[in-house]
Protein backbone atom coordinates (compact mmCIF):
# COMPACT_ATOMS: atom_id res chain seq x y z
CA UNK A 1 0.00 0.00 0.00
CA UNK A 2 2.67 2.47 -0.99
CA UNK A 3 3.61 4.22 -4.17
CA UNK A 4 6.02 6.60 -5.86
CA UNK A 5 5.33 10.24 -6.64
CA UNK A 6 6.93 12.19 -9.45
CA UNK A 7 7.07 15.72 -10.84
CA UNK A 8 8.24 16.10 -14.45
CA UNK A 9 9.17 19.66 -15.39
CA UNK A 10 6.24 21.09 -13.44
CA UNK A 11 5.73 24.85 -13.50
CA UNK A 12 3.06 26.85 -11.68
CA UNK A 13 2.42 30.58 -12.12
CA UNK A 14 0.13 32.88 -10.20
CA UNK A 15 -0.36 35.75 -12.63
CA UNK A 16 3.11 36.75 -13.76
CA UNK A 17 4.75 35.27 -10.64
CA UNK A 18 6.38 31.87 -11.06
CA UNK A 19 5.66 30.08 -7.78
CA UNK A 20 7.30 26.86 -9.00
CA UNK A 21 9.82 26.65 -11.84
CA UNK A 22 10.21 23.45 -13.87
CA UNK A 23 10.33 21.08 -10.91
CA UNK A 24 11.79 17.60 -11.45
CA UNK A 25 11.46 15.42 -8.35
CA UNK A 26 10.85 11.74 -7.69
CA UNK A 27 9.84 10.27 -4.34
CA UNK A 28 10.31 6.50 -4.16
CA UNK A 29 7.68 4.22 -2.57
CA UNK A 30 7.77 4.39 1.24
CA UNK A 31 10.15 7.35 1.35
CA UNK A 32 9.87 10.22 3.81
CA UNK A 33 10.72 13.34 1.84
CA UNK A 34 10.75 16.84 3.34
CA UNK A 35 10.20 19.95 1.25
CA UNK A 36 12.32 22.56 3.02
CA UNK A 37 12.66 26.26 2.30
CA UNK A 38 11.91 29.78 3.52
CA UNK A 39 8.47 31.39 3.40
CA UNK A 40 7.19 31.80 -0.17
CA UNK A 41 9.68 29.33 -1.70
CA UNK A 42 6.95 27.14 -3.23
CA UNK A 43 6.61 24.29 -0.72
CA UNK A 44 2.84 24.45 -0.22
CA UNK A 45 2.37 25.02 -3.96
CA UNK A 46 4.24 21.75 -4.61
CA UNK A 47 2.08 19.91 -2.09
CA UNK A 48 -1.12 21.47 -3.46
CA UNK A 49 -0.20 20.33 -6.97
CA UNK A 50 0.33 16.79 -5.72
CA UNK A 51 -2.94 16.82 -3.79
CA UNK A 52 -4.83 18.14 -6.81
CA UNK A 53 -5.86 21.37 -5.10
CA UNK A 54 -3.75 23.44 -7.55
CA UNK A 55 -3.51 22.89 -11.29
CA UNK A 56 -0.10 22.80 -13.03
CA UNK A 57 0.59 25.16 -15.94
CA UNK A 58 3.23 22.90 -17.43
CA UNK A 59 4.61 19.43 -16.84
CA UNK A 60 3.30 16.12 -15.53
CA UNK A 61 2.55 14.87 -12.02
CA UNK A 62 2.56 11.12 -11.46
CA UNK A 63 1.36 8.99 -8.55
CA UNK A 64 2.72 5.53 -9.23
CA UNK A 65 2.60 5.04 -13.03
CA UNK A 66 -0.48 7.21 -13.41
CA UNK A 67 -0.41 10.79 -14.68
CA UNK A 68 -2.81 12.58 -12.32
CA UNK A 69 -2.91 16.11 -13.80
CA UNK A 70 -6.56 15.63 -14.79
CA UNK A 71 -7.62 13.52 -11.81
CA UNK A 72 -9.53 15.15 -8.95
CA UNK A 73 -8.17 15.26 -5.38
CA UNK A 74 -10.69 12.68 -4.12
CA UNK A 75 -9.49 10.08 -6.65
CA UNK A 76 -5.75 10.39 -6.01
CA UNK A 77 -5.63 8.10 -2.97
CA UNK A 78 -3.78 10.63 -0.85
CA UNK A 79 -4.45 12.17 2.55
CA UNK A 80 -3.39 15.60 3.65
CA UNK A 81 -2.91 17.27 7.03
CA UNK A 82 -2.67 21.04 7.00
CA UNK A 83 -0.97 23.47 9.33
CA UNK A 84 -4.33 24.50 10.74
CA UNK A 85 -5.97 21.12 11.11
CA UNK A 86 -9.46 21.26 12.50
CA UNK A 87 -11.09 18.50 14.50
CA UNK A 88 -14.86 18.39 14.72
CA UNK A 89 -15.44 19.94 18.18
CA UNK A 90 -18.79 18.24 18.82
CA UNK A 91 -17.38 14.76 18.13
CA UNK A 92 -15.28 12.57 20.39
CA UNK A 93 -11.84 11.38 19.32
CA UNK A 94 -13.40 8.07 18.25
CA UNK A 95 -16.02 9.83 16.14
CA UNK A 96 -13.42 12.13 14.60
CA UNK A 97 -11.35 9.11 13.59
CA UNK A 98 -14.40 7.25 12.29
CA UNK A 99 -15.60 10.19 10.21
CA UNK A 100 -13.63 9.47 6.99
CA UNK A 101 -14.74 5.81 7.13
CA UNK A 102 -18.41 6.71 7.51
CA UNK A 103 -18.42 9.23 4.67
CA UNK A 104 -21.19 8.78 2.16
CA UNK A 105 -20.25 6.60 -0.79
CA UNK A 106 -17.33 4.90 0.93
CA UNK A 107 -18.94 3.80 4.19
CA UNK A 108 -17.16 0.84 5.82
CA UNK A 109 -18.80 -1.85 8.03
CA UNK A 110 -18.86 -0.89 11.76
CA UNK A 111 -16.65 -3.80 12.82
CA UNK A 112 -13.96 -2.76 10.33
CA UNK A 113 -14.22 0.85 11.55
CA UNK A 114 -13.64 -0.29 15.12
CA UNK A 115 -10.67 -2.43 14.14
CA UNK A 116 -9.02 0.33 12.15
CA UNK A 117 -9.54 2.93 14.87
CA UNK A 118 -8.08 0.56 17.40
CA UNK A 119 -4.96 0.05 15.25
CA UNK A 120 -4.49 3.76 14.48
CA UNK A 121 -5.13 4.81 18.09
CA UNK A 122 -2.55 2.29 19.21
CA UNK A 123 0.07 3.55 16.73
CA UNK A 124 -0.48 7.13 17.90
CA UNK A 125 -0.81 6.51 21.64
CA UNK A 126 -4.46 7.51 21.75
CA UNK A 127 -6.32 4.45 23.13
CA UNK A 128 -7.16 6.14 26.45
CA UNK A 129 -8.46 9.29 24.82
CA UNK A 130 -11.04 7.89 22.43
CA UNK A 131 -14.05 9.04 24.46
CA UNK A 132 -12.79 12.61 24.96
CA UNK A 133 -13.76 15.73 23.04
CA UNK A 134 -11.08 17.86 21.26
CA UNK A 135 -11.38 20.65 23.89
CA UNK A 136 -10.33 18.11 26.54
CA UNK A 137 -7.03 17.37 24.73
CA UNK A 138 -3.64 19.07 24.73
CA UNK A 139 -2.31 20.61 21.50
CA UNK A 140 -0.07 17.63 20.85
CA UNK A 141 -2.89 15.16 21.45
CA UNK A 142 -5.16 17.07 19.06
CA UNK A 143 -2.37 16.99 16.49
CA UNK A 144 -2.09 13.24 16.82
CA UNK A 145 -5.83 12.83 16.34
CA UNK A 146 -5.59 14.94 13.16
CA UNK A 147 -2.79 12.68 11.91
CA UNK A 148 -4.84 9.62 12.81
CA UNK A 149 -7.88 10.92 10.97
CA UNK A 150 -5.78 11.39 7.83
CA UNK A 151 -4.14 7.97 8.00
CA UNK A 152 -7.27 6.02 8.85
CA UNK A 153 -8.18 5.49 5.20
CA UNK A 154 -4.71 4.00 4.63
CA UNK A 155 -3.77 6.32 1.80
CA UNK A 156 -0.88 5.43 -0.49
CA UNK A 157 0.58 8.91 -0.07
CA UNK A 158 0.45 11.06 2.99
CA UNK A 159 0.94 14.84 2.65
CA UNK A 160 1.74 16.98 5.68
CA UNK A 161 2.02 20.76 5.48
CA UNK A 162 3.80 22.15 8.56
CA UNK A 163 1.71 19.98 10.89
CA UNK A 164 3.75 20.89 13.98
CA UNK A 165 3.95 24.64 13.54
CA UNK A 166 1.40 25.55 16.19
CA UNK A 167 2.99 23.45 18.92
CA UNK A 168 5.54 24.65 21.46
CA UNK A 169 9.23 23.91 20.88
CA UNK A 170 9.50 20.95 23.26
CA UNK A 171 6.36 19.28 21.97
CA UNK A 172 7.49 19.73 18.35
CA UNK A 173 10.61 17.73 19.11
CA UNK A 174 8.59 14.96 20.74
CA UNK A 175 6.16 14.87 17.80
CA UNK A 176 9.09 14.36 15.40
CA UNK A 177 9.66 11.00 17.04
CA UNK A 178 5.95 10.18 16.89
CA UNK A 179 5.75 10.96 13.20
CA UNK A 180 8.89 8.97 12.45
CA UNK A 181 7.51 6.01 14.39
CA UNK A 182 4.22 6.39 12.56
CA UNK A 183 6.02 6.28 9.24
CA UNK A 184 7.88 3.15 10.27
CA UNK A 185 4.60 1.55 11.32
CA UNK A 186 2.47 2.37 8.25
CA UNK A 187 5.20 2.50 5.59
CA UNK A 188 3.26 5.00 3.43
CA UNK A 189 5.07 7.45 1.21
CA UNK A 190 5.22 10.76 3.10
CA UNK A 191 5.81 14.23 1.70
CA UNK A 192 6.35 16.66 4.54
CA UNK A 193 6.52 20.45 4.24
CA UNK A 194 8.53 22.44 6.77
CA UNK A 195 10.63 25.57 7.01
CA UNK A 196 12.40 24.10 10.05
CA UNK A 197 15.72 22.65 8.92
CA UNK A 198 16.20 20.67 12.16
CA UNK A 199 12.85 18.96 11.61
CA UNK A 200 13.80 18.04 8.03
CA UNK A 201 17.24 16.77 9.03
CA UNK A 202 15.89 14.58 11.81
CA UNK A 203 12.98 12.91 10.02
CA UNK A 204 13.62 12.57 6.29
CA UNK A 205 15.07 9.93 4.03
CA UNK A 206 15.70 12.77 1.57
CA UNK A 207 15.28 16.54 1.68
CA UNK A 208 14.28 18.78 -1.24
CA UNK A 209 15.51 22.32 -0.56
CA UNK A 210 13.61 25.13 -2.30
CA UNK A 211 14.33 28.80 -2.81
CA UNK A 212 12.19 31.20 -4.85
CA UNK A 213 10.26 28.38 -6.53
CA UNK A 214 13.38 26.52 -7.62
CA UNK A 215 14.68 23.21 -6.33
CA UNK A 216 18.20 23.83 -5.02
CA UNK A 217 19.21 20.33 -3.92
CA UNK A 218 17.60 16.93 -3.40
CA UNK A 219 19.62 14.53 -1.27
CA UNK A 220 19.73 12.62 2.05
CA UNK A 221 20.11 14.79 5.19
CA UNK A 222 23.76 13.93 5.74
CA UNK A 223 24.66 15.04 2.23
CA UNK A 224 22.54 18.21 2.42
CA UNK A 225 24.33 19.18 5.62
CA UNK A 226 27.86 18.17 4.69
CA UNK A 227 27.84 18.69 0.93
CA UNK A 228 25.48 21.58 0.26
CA UNK A 229 25.03 22.21 -3.48
CA UNK A 230 25.34 25.97 -3.16
CA UNK A 231 25.66 28.86 -0.74
CA UNK A 232 21.91 29.12 -0.21
CA UNK A 233 21.66 25.52 1.02
CA UNK A 234 24.79 25.89 3.15
CA UNK A 235 23.26 28.91 4.87
CA UNK A 236 19.69 27.66 5.20
CA UNK A 237 20.53 24.25 6.66
CA UNK A 238 22.19 24.19 10.07
CA UNK A 239 21.49 25.86 13.41
CA UNK A 240 23.88 28.67 12.52
CA UNK A 241 24.87 30.34 9.31
CA UNK A 242 27.90 28.91 7.57
CA UNK A 243 30.98 31.11 7.76
CA UNK A 244 32.47 31.99 4.37
CA UNK A 245 36.12 32.91 3.81
CA UNK A 246 37.13 34.43 0.47
CA UNK A 247 40.42 33.35 -1.07
CA UNK A 248 41.86 30.74 -3.40
CA UNK A 249 43.16 27.19 -3.36
CA UNK A 250 46.88 26.64 -3.88
CA UNK A 251 48.41 23.18 -4.16
CA UNK A 252 52.06 23.77 -3.49
CA UNK A 253 53.78 22.72 -1.35
CA UNK A 254 50.56 21.04 0.00
CA UNK A 255 46.90 21.88 -0.69
CA UNK A 256 45.85 24.95 1.28
CA UNK A 257 43.29 27.72 1.18
CA UNK A 258 44.94 31.10 0.92
CA UNK A 259 42.93 33.81 2.67
CA UNK A 260 44.23 37.28 3.58
CA UNK A 261 47.79 36.02 3.24
CA UNK A 262 47.22 33.17 5.70
CA UNK A 263 47.31 29.51 4.70
CA UNK A 264 44.56 27.17 5.88
CA UNK A 265 45.68 23.55 5.31
CA UNK A 266 43.15 21.43 3.38
CA UNK A 267 44.12 18.12 4.92
CA UNK A 268 45.76 15.19 3.23
CA UNK A 269 42.62 13.69 1.69
CA UNK A 270 42.62 12.52 -1.91
CA UNK A 271 40.53 15.50 -3.10
CA UNK A 272 41.44 16.76 -6.56
CA UNK A 273 41.59 20.55 -6.52
CA UNK A 274 43.06 20.96 -10.03
CA UNK A 275 39.83 22.32 -11.55
CA UNK A 276 39.56 25.18 -9.04
CA UNK A 277 43.18 26.02 -8.28
CA UNK A 278 44.11 29.70 -8.47
CA UNK A 279 40.53 30.99 -8.94
CA UNK A 280 38.70 33.25 -6.47
CA UNK A 281 36.62 30.98 -4.24
CA UNK A 282 34.52 30.99 -1.10
CA UNK A 283 35.31 28.41 1.55
CA UNK A 284 32.35 27.46 3.74
CA UNK A 285 33.03 26.55 7.36
CA UNK A 286 30.52 25.12 9.81
CA UNK A 287 30.95 26.53 13.31
CA UNK A 288 31.51 23.06 14.77
CA UNK A 289 34.42 22.51 12.33
CA UNK A 290 36.39 25.21 14.12
CA UNK A 291 38.50 24.37 17.17
CA UNK A 292 40.30 27.01 19.19
CA UNK A 293 44.04 26.30 19.47
CA UNK A 294 47.07 28.42 20.28
CA UNK A 295 48.55 30.47 17.44
CA UNK A 296 51.74 28.39 17.50
CA UNK A 297 50.02 25.11 16.59
CA UNK A 298 50.85 23.88 13.08
CA UNK A 299 47.89 24.62 10.80
CA UNK A 300 46.51 27.32 13.11
CA UNK A 301 44.66 30.12 11.34
CA UNK A 302 44.62 33.44 13.22
CA UNK A 303 41.24 34.92 14.09
CA UNK A 304 39.94 37.54 16.50
CA UNK A 305 37.12 36.53 18.86
CA UNK A 306 34.65 39.42 18.98
CA UNK A 307 31.81 37.89 21.00
CA UNK A 308 31.17 34.92 23.23
CA UNK A 309 27.65 33.54 23.62
CA UNK A 310 26.50 30.57 25.72
CA UNK A 311 24.27 28.25 23.71
CA UNK A 312 23.98 25.12 25.84
CA UNK A 313 25.67 22.02 24.45
CA UNK A 314 27.93 23.72 21.90
N1 LIG B 1 -3.37 31.40 -4.68
C1 LIG B 1 -2.31 32.19 -4.87
N2 LIG B 1 -2.39 33.33 -5.60
C2 LIG B 1 -1.31 34.10 -5.81
N3 LIG B 1 -0.07 33.83 -5.35
C3 LIG B 1 0.08 32.72 -4.61
C4 LIG B 1 -1.01 31.85 -4.33
N4 LIG B 1 -0.56 30.81 -3.58
C5 LIG B 1 0.76 31.05 -3.39
N5 LIG B 1 1.15 32.19 -4.02
C6 LIG B 1 2.51 32.74 -4.06
O1 LIG B 1 3.38 31.72 -4.54
C7 LIG B 1 4.61 31.74 -3.83
C8 LIG B 1 4.86 30.37 -3.21
O2 LIG B 1 3.88 30.18 -2.20
P1 LIG B 1 3.83 28.89 -1.28
O3 LIG B 1 2.56 28.95 -0.53
O4 LIG B 1 4.09 27.69 -2.11
O5 LIG B 1 5.06 29.16 -0.31
P2 LIG B 1 5.58 28.29 0.94
O6 LIG B 1 6.96 27.85 0.60
O7 LIG B 1 4.60 27.26 1.30
O8 LIG B 1 5.68 29.41 2.08
P3 LIG B 1 5.28 29.34 3.68
O9 LIG B 1 6.46 28.74 4.38
O10 LIG B 1 5.11 30.79 4.03
O11 LIG B 1 4.02 28.56 3.82
C9 LIG B 1 4.52 32.87 -2.82
O12 LIG B 1 5.16 34.01 -3.36
C10 LIG B 1 3.02 33.10 -2.68
O13 LIG B 1 2.75 34.45 -2.38
MG1 LIG C 1 3.30 26.96 2.96
Short mmCIF file of C-alpha atoms in Angstrom, two decimals, residues 18-299:
data_model
loop_
_atom_site.label_atom_id
_atom_site.label_comp_id
_atom_site.label_asym_id
_atom_site.label_seq_id
_atom_site.Cartn_x
_atom_site.Cartn_y
_atom_site.Cartn_z
CA UNK A 18 6.38 31.87 -11.06
CA UNK A 19 5.66 30.08 -7.78
CA UNK A 20 7.30 26.86 -9.00
CA UNK A 21 9.82 26.65 -11.84
CA UNK A 22 10.21 23.45 -13.87
CA UNK A 23 10.33 21.08 -10.91
CA UNK A 24 11.79 17.60 -11.45
CA UNK A 25 11.46 15.42 -8.35
CA UNK A 26 10.85 11.74 -7.69
CA UNK A 27 9.84 10.27 -4.34
CA UNK A 28 10.31 6.50 -4.16
CA UNK A 29 7.68 4.22 -2.57
CA UNK A 30 7.77 4.39 1.24
CA UNK A 31 10.15 7.35 1.35
CA UNK A 32 9.87 10.22 3.81
CA UNK A 33 10.72 13.34 1.84
CA UNK A 34 10.75 16.84 3.34
CA UNK A 35 10.20 19.95 1.25
CA UNK A 36 12.32 22.56 3.02
CA UNK A 37 12.66 26.26 2.30
CA UNK A 38 11.91 29.78 3.52
CA UNK A 39 8.47 31.39 3.40
CA UNK A 40 7.19 31.80 -0.17
CA UNK A 41 9.68 29.33 -1.70
CA UNK A 42 6.95 27.14 -3.23
CA UNK A 43 6.61 24.29 -0.72
CA UNK A 44 2.84 24.45 -0.22
CA UNK A 45 2.37 25.02 -3.96
CA UNK A 46 4.24 21.75 -4.61
CA UNK A 47 2.08 19.91 -2.09
CA UNK A 48 -1.12 21.47 -3.46
CA UNK A 49 -0.20 20.33 -6.97
CA UNK A 50 0.33 16.79 -5.72
CA UNK A 51 -2.94 16.82 -3.79
CA UNK A 52 -4.83 18.14 -6.81
CA UNK A 53 -5.86 21.37 -5.10
CA UNK A 54 -3.75 23.44 -7.55
CA UNK A 55 -3.51 22.89 -11.29
CA UNK A 56 -0.10 22.80 -13.03
CA UNK A 57 0.59 25.16 -15.94
CA UNK A 58 3.23 22.90 -17.43
CA UNK A 59 4.61 19.43 -16.84
CA UNK A 60 3.30 16.12 -15.53
CA UNK A 61 2.55 14.87 -12.02
CA UNK A 62 2.56 11.12 -11.46
CA UNK A 63 1.36 8.99 -8.55
CA UNK A 64 2.72 5.53 -9.23
CA UNK A 65 2.60 5.04 -13.03
CA UNK A 66 -0.48 7.21 -13.41
CA UNK A 67 -0.41 10.79 -14.68
CA UNK A 68 -2.81 12.58 -12.32
CA UNK A 69 -2.91 16.11 -13.80
CA UNK A 70 -6.56 15.63 -14.79
CA UNK A 71 -7.62 13.52 -11.81
CA UNK A 72 -9.53 15.15 -8.95
CA UNK A 73 -8.17 15.26 -5.38
CA UNK A 74 -10.69 12.68 -4.12
CA UNK A 75 -9.49 10.08 -6.65
CA UNK A 76 -5.75 10.39 -6.01
CA UNK A 77 -5.63 8.10 -2.97
CA UNK A 78 -3.78 10.63 -0.85
CA UNK A 79 -4.45 12.17 2.55
CA UNK A 80 -3.39 15.60 3.65
CA UNK A 81 -2.91 17.27 7.03
CA UNK A 82 -2.67 21.04 7.00
CA UNK A 83 -0.97 23.47 9.33
CA UNK A 84 -4.33 24.50 10.74
CA UNK A 85 -5.97 21.12 11.11
CA UNK A 86 -9.46 21.26 12.50
CA UNK A 87 -11.09 18.50 14.50
CA UNK A 88 -14.86 18.39 14.72
CA UNK A 89 -15.44 19.94 18.18
CA UNK A 90 -18.79 18.24 18.82
CA UNK A 91 -17.38 14.76 18.13
CA UNK A 92 -15.28 12.57 20.39
CA UNK A 93 -11.84 11.38 19.32
CA UNK A 94 -13.40 8.07 18.25
CA UNK A 95 -16.02 9.83 16.14
CA UNK A 96 -13.42 12.13 14.60
CA UNK A 97 -11.35 9.11 13.59
CA UNK A 98 -14.40 7.25 12.29
CA UNK A 99 -15.60 10.19 10.21
CA UNK A 100 -13.63 9.47 6.99
CA UNK A 101 -14.74 5.81 7.13
CA UNK A 102 -18.41 6.71 7.51
CA UNK A 103 -18.42 9.23 4.67
CA UNK A 104 -21.19 8.78 2.16
CA UNK A 105 -20.25 6.60 -0.79
CA UNK A 106 -17.33 4.90 0.93
CA UNK A 107 -18.94 3.80 4.19
CA UNK A 108 -17.16 0.84 5.82
CA UNK A 109 -18.80 -1.85 8.03
CA UNK A 110 -18.86 -0.89 11.76
CA UNK A 111 -16.65 -3.80 12.82
CA UNK A 112 -13.96 -2.76 10.33
CA UNK A 113 -14.22 0.85 11.55
CA UNK A 114 -13.64 -0.29 15.12
CA UNK A 115 -10.67 -2.43 14.14
CA UNK A 116 -9.02 0.33 12.15
CA UNK A 117 -9.54 2.93 14.87
CA UNK A 118 -8.08 0.56 17.40
CA UNK A 119 -4.96 0.05 15.25
CA UNK A 120 -4.49 3.76 14.48
CA UNK A 121 -5.13 4.81 18.09
CA UNK A 122 -2.55 2.29 19.21
CA UNK A 123 0.07 3.55 16.73
CA UNK A 124 -0.48 7.13 17.90
CA UNK A 125 -0.81 6.51 21.64
CA UNK A 126 -4.46 7.51 21.75
CA UNK A 127 -6.32 4.45 23.13
CA UNK A 128 -7.16 6.14 26.45
CA UNK A 129 -8.46 9.29 24.82
CA UNK A 130 -11.04 7.89 22.43
CA UNK A 131 -14.05 9.04 24.46
CA UNK A 132 -12.79 12.61 24.96
CA UNK A 133 -13.76 15.73 23.04
CA UNK A 134 -11.08 17.86 21.26
CA UNK A 135 -11.38 20.65 23.89
CA UNK A 136 -10.33 18.11 26.54
CA UNK A 137 -7.03 17.37 24.73
CA UNK A 138 -3.64 19.07 24.73
CA UNK A 139 -2.31 20.61 21.50
CA UNK A 140 -0.07 17.63 20.85
CA UNK A 141 -2.89 15.16 21.45
CA UNK A 142 -5.16 17.07 19.06
CA UNK A 143 -2.37 16.99 16.49
CA UNK A 144 -2.09 13.24 16.82
CA UNK A 145 -5.83 12.83 16.34
CA UNK A 146 -5.59 14.94 13.16
CA UNK A 147 -2.79 12.68 11.91
CA UNK A 148 -4.84 9.62 12.81
CA UNK A 149 -7.88 10.92 10.97
CA UNK A 150 -5.78 11.39 7.83
CA UNK A 151 -4.14 7.97 8.00
CA UNK A 152 -7.27 6.02 8.85
CA UNK A 153 -8.18 5.49 5.20
CA UNK A 154 -4.71 4.00 4.63
CA UNK A 155 -3.77 6.32 1.80
CA UNK A 156 -0.88 5.43 -0.49
CA UNK A 157 0.58 8.91 -0.07
CA UNK A 158 0.45 11.06 2.99
CA UNK A 159 0.94 14.84 2.65
CA UNK A 160 1.74 16.98 5.68
CA UNK A 161 2.02 20.76 5.48
CA UNK A 162 3.80 22.15 8.56
CA UNK A 163 1.71 19.98 10.89
CA UNK A 164 3.75 20.89 13.98
CA UNK A 165 3.95 24.64 13.54
CA UNK A 166 1.40 25.55 16.19
CA UNK A 167 2.99 23.45 18.92
CA UNK A 168 5.54 24.65 21.46
CA UNK A 169 9.23 23.91 20.88
CA UNK A 170 9.50 20.95 23.26
CA UNK A 171 6.36 19.28 21.97
CA UNK A 172 7.49 19.73 18.35
CA UNK A 173 10.61 17.73 19.11
CA UNK A 174 8.59 14.96 20.74
CA UNK A 175 6.16 14.87 17.80
CA UNK A 176 9.09 14.36 15.40
CA UNK A 177 9.66 11.00 17.04
CA UNK A 178 5.95 10.18 16.89
CA UNK A 179 5.75 10.96 13.20
CA UNK A 180 8.89 8.97 12.45
CA UNK A 181 7.51 6.01 14.39
CA UNK A 182 4.22 6.39 12.56
CA UNK A 183 6.02 6.28 9.24
CA UNK A 184 7.88 3.15 10.27
CA UNK A 185 4.60 1.55 11.32
CA UNK A 186 2.47 2.37 8.25
CA UNK A 187 5.20 2.50 5.59
CA UNK A 188 3.26 5.00 3.43
CA UNK A 189 5.07 7.45 1.21
CA UNK A 190 5.22 10.76 3.10
CA UNK A 191 5.81 14.23 1.70
CA UNK A 192 6.35 16.66 4.54
CA UNK A 193 6.52 20.45 4.24
CA UNK A 194 8.53 22.44 6.77
CA UNK A 195 10.63 25.57 7.01
CA UNK A 196 12.40 24.10 10.05
CA UNK A 197 15.72 22.65 8.92
CA UNK A 198 16.20 20.67 12.16
CA UNK A 199 12.85 18.96 11.61
CA UNK A 200 13.80 18.04 8.03
CA UNK A 201 17.24 16.77 9.03
CA UNK A 202 15.89 14.58 11.81
CA UNK A 203 12.98 12.91 10.02
CA UNK A 204 13.62 12.57 6.29
CA UNK A 205 15.07 9.93 4.03
CA UNK A 206 15.70 12.77 1.57
CA UNK A 207 15.28 16.54 1.68
CA UNK A 208 14.28 18.78 -1.24
CA UNK A 209 15.51 22.32 -0.56
CA UNK A 210 13.61 25.13 -2.30
CA UNK A 211 14.33 28.80 -2.81
CA UNK A 212 12.19 31.20 -4.85
CA UNK A 213 10.26 28.38 -6.53
CA UNK A 214 13.38 26.52 -7.62
CA UNK A 215 14.68 23.21 -6.33
CA UNK A 216 18.20 23.83 -5.02
CA UNK A 217 19.21 20.33 -3.92
CA UNK A 218 17.60 16.93 -3.40
CA UNK A 219 19.62 14.53 -1.27
CA UNK A 220 19.73 12.62 2.05
CA UNK A 221 20.11 14.79 5.19
CA UNK A 222 23.76 13.93 5.74
CA UNK A 223 24.66 15.04 2.23
CA UNK A 224 22.54 18.21 2.42
CA UNK A 225 24.33 19.18 5.62
CA UNK A 226 27.86 18.17 4.69
CA UNK A 227 27.84 18.69 0.93
CA UNK A 228 25.48 21.58 0.26
CA UNK A 229 25.03 22.21 -3.48
CA UNK A 230 25.34 25.97 -3.16
CA UNK A 231 25.66 28.86 -0.74
CA UNK A 232 21.91 29.12 -0.21
CA UNK A 233 21.66 25.52 1.02
CA UNK A 234 24.79 25.89 3.15
CA UNK A 235 23.26 28.91 4.87
CA UNK A 236 19.69 27.66 5.20
CA UNK A 237 20.53 24.25 6.66
CA UNK A 238 22.19 24.19 10.07
CA UNK A 239 21.49 25.86 13.41
CA UNK A 240 23.88 28.67 12.52
CA UNK A 241 24.87 30.34 9.31
CA UNK A 242 27.90 28.91 7.57
CA UNK A 243 30.98 31.11 7.76
CA UNK A 244 32.47 31.99 4.37
CA UNK A 245 36.12 32.91 3.81
CA UNK A 246 37.13 34.43 0.47
CA UNK A 247 40.42 33.35 -1.07
CA UNK A 248 41.86 30.74 -3.40
CA UNK A 249 43.16 27.19 -3.36
CA UNK A 250 46.88 26.64 -3.88
CA UNK A 251 48.41 23.18 -4.16
CA UNK A 252 52.06 23.77 -3.49
CA UNK A 253 53.78 22.72 -1.35
CA UNK A 254 50.56 21.04 0.00
CA UNK A 255 46.90 21.88 -0.69
CA UNK A 256 45.85 24.95 1.28
CA UNK A 257 43.29 27.72 1.18
CA UNK A 258 44.94 31.10 0.92
CA UNK A 259 42.93 33.81 2.67
CA UNK A 260 44.23 37.28 3.58
CA UNK A 261 47.79 36.02 3.24
CA UNK A 262 47.22 33.17 5.70
CA UNK A 263 47.31 29.51 4.70
CA UNK A 264 44.56 27.17 5.88
CA UNK A 265 45.68 23.55 5.31
CA UNK A 266 43.15 21.43 3.38
CA UNK A 267 44.12 18.12 4.92
CA UNK A 268 45.76 15.19 3.23
CA UNK A 269 42.62 13.69 1.69
CA UNK A 270 42.62 12.52 -1.91
CA UNK A 271 40.53 15.50 -3.10
CA UNK A 272 41.44 16.76 -6.56
CA UNK A 273 41.59 20.55 -6.52
CA UNK A 274 43.06 20.96 -10.03
CA UNK A 275 39.83 22.32 -11.55
CA UNK A 276 39.56 25.18 -9.04
CA UNK A 277 43.18 26.02 -8.28
CA UNK A 278 44.11 29.70 -8.47
CA UNK A 279 40.53 30.99 -8.94
CA UNK A 280 38.70 33.25 -6.47
CA UNK A 281 36.62 30.98 -4.24
CA UNK A 282 34.52 30.99 -1.10
CA UNK A 283 35.31 28.41 1.55
CA UNK A 284 32.35 27.46 3.74
CA UNK A 285 33.03 26.55 7.36
CA UNK A 286 30.52 25.12 9.81
CA UNK A 287 30.95 26.53 13.31
CA UNK A 288 31.51 23.06 14.77
CA UNK A 289 34.42 22.51 12.33
CA UNK A 290 36.39 25.21 14.12
CA UNK A 291 38.50 24.37 17.17
CA UNK A 292 40.30 27.01 19.19
CA UNK A 293 44.04 26.30 19.47
CA UNK A 294 47.07 28.42 20.28
CA UNK A 295 48.55 30.47 17.44
CA UNK A 296 51.74 28.39 17.50
CA UNK A 297 50.02 25.11 16.59
CA UNK A 298 50.85 23.88 13.08
CA UNK A 299 47.89 24.62 10.80
#
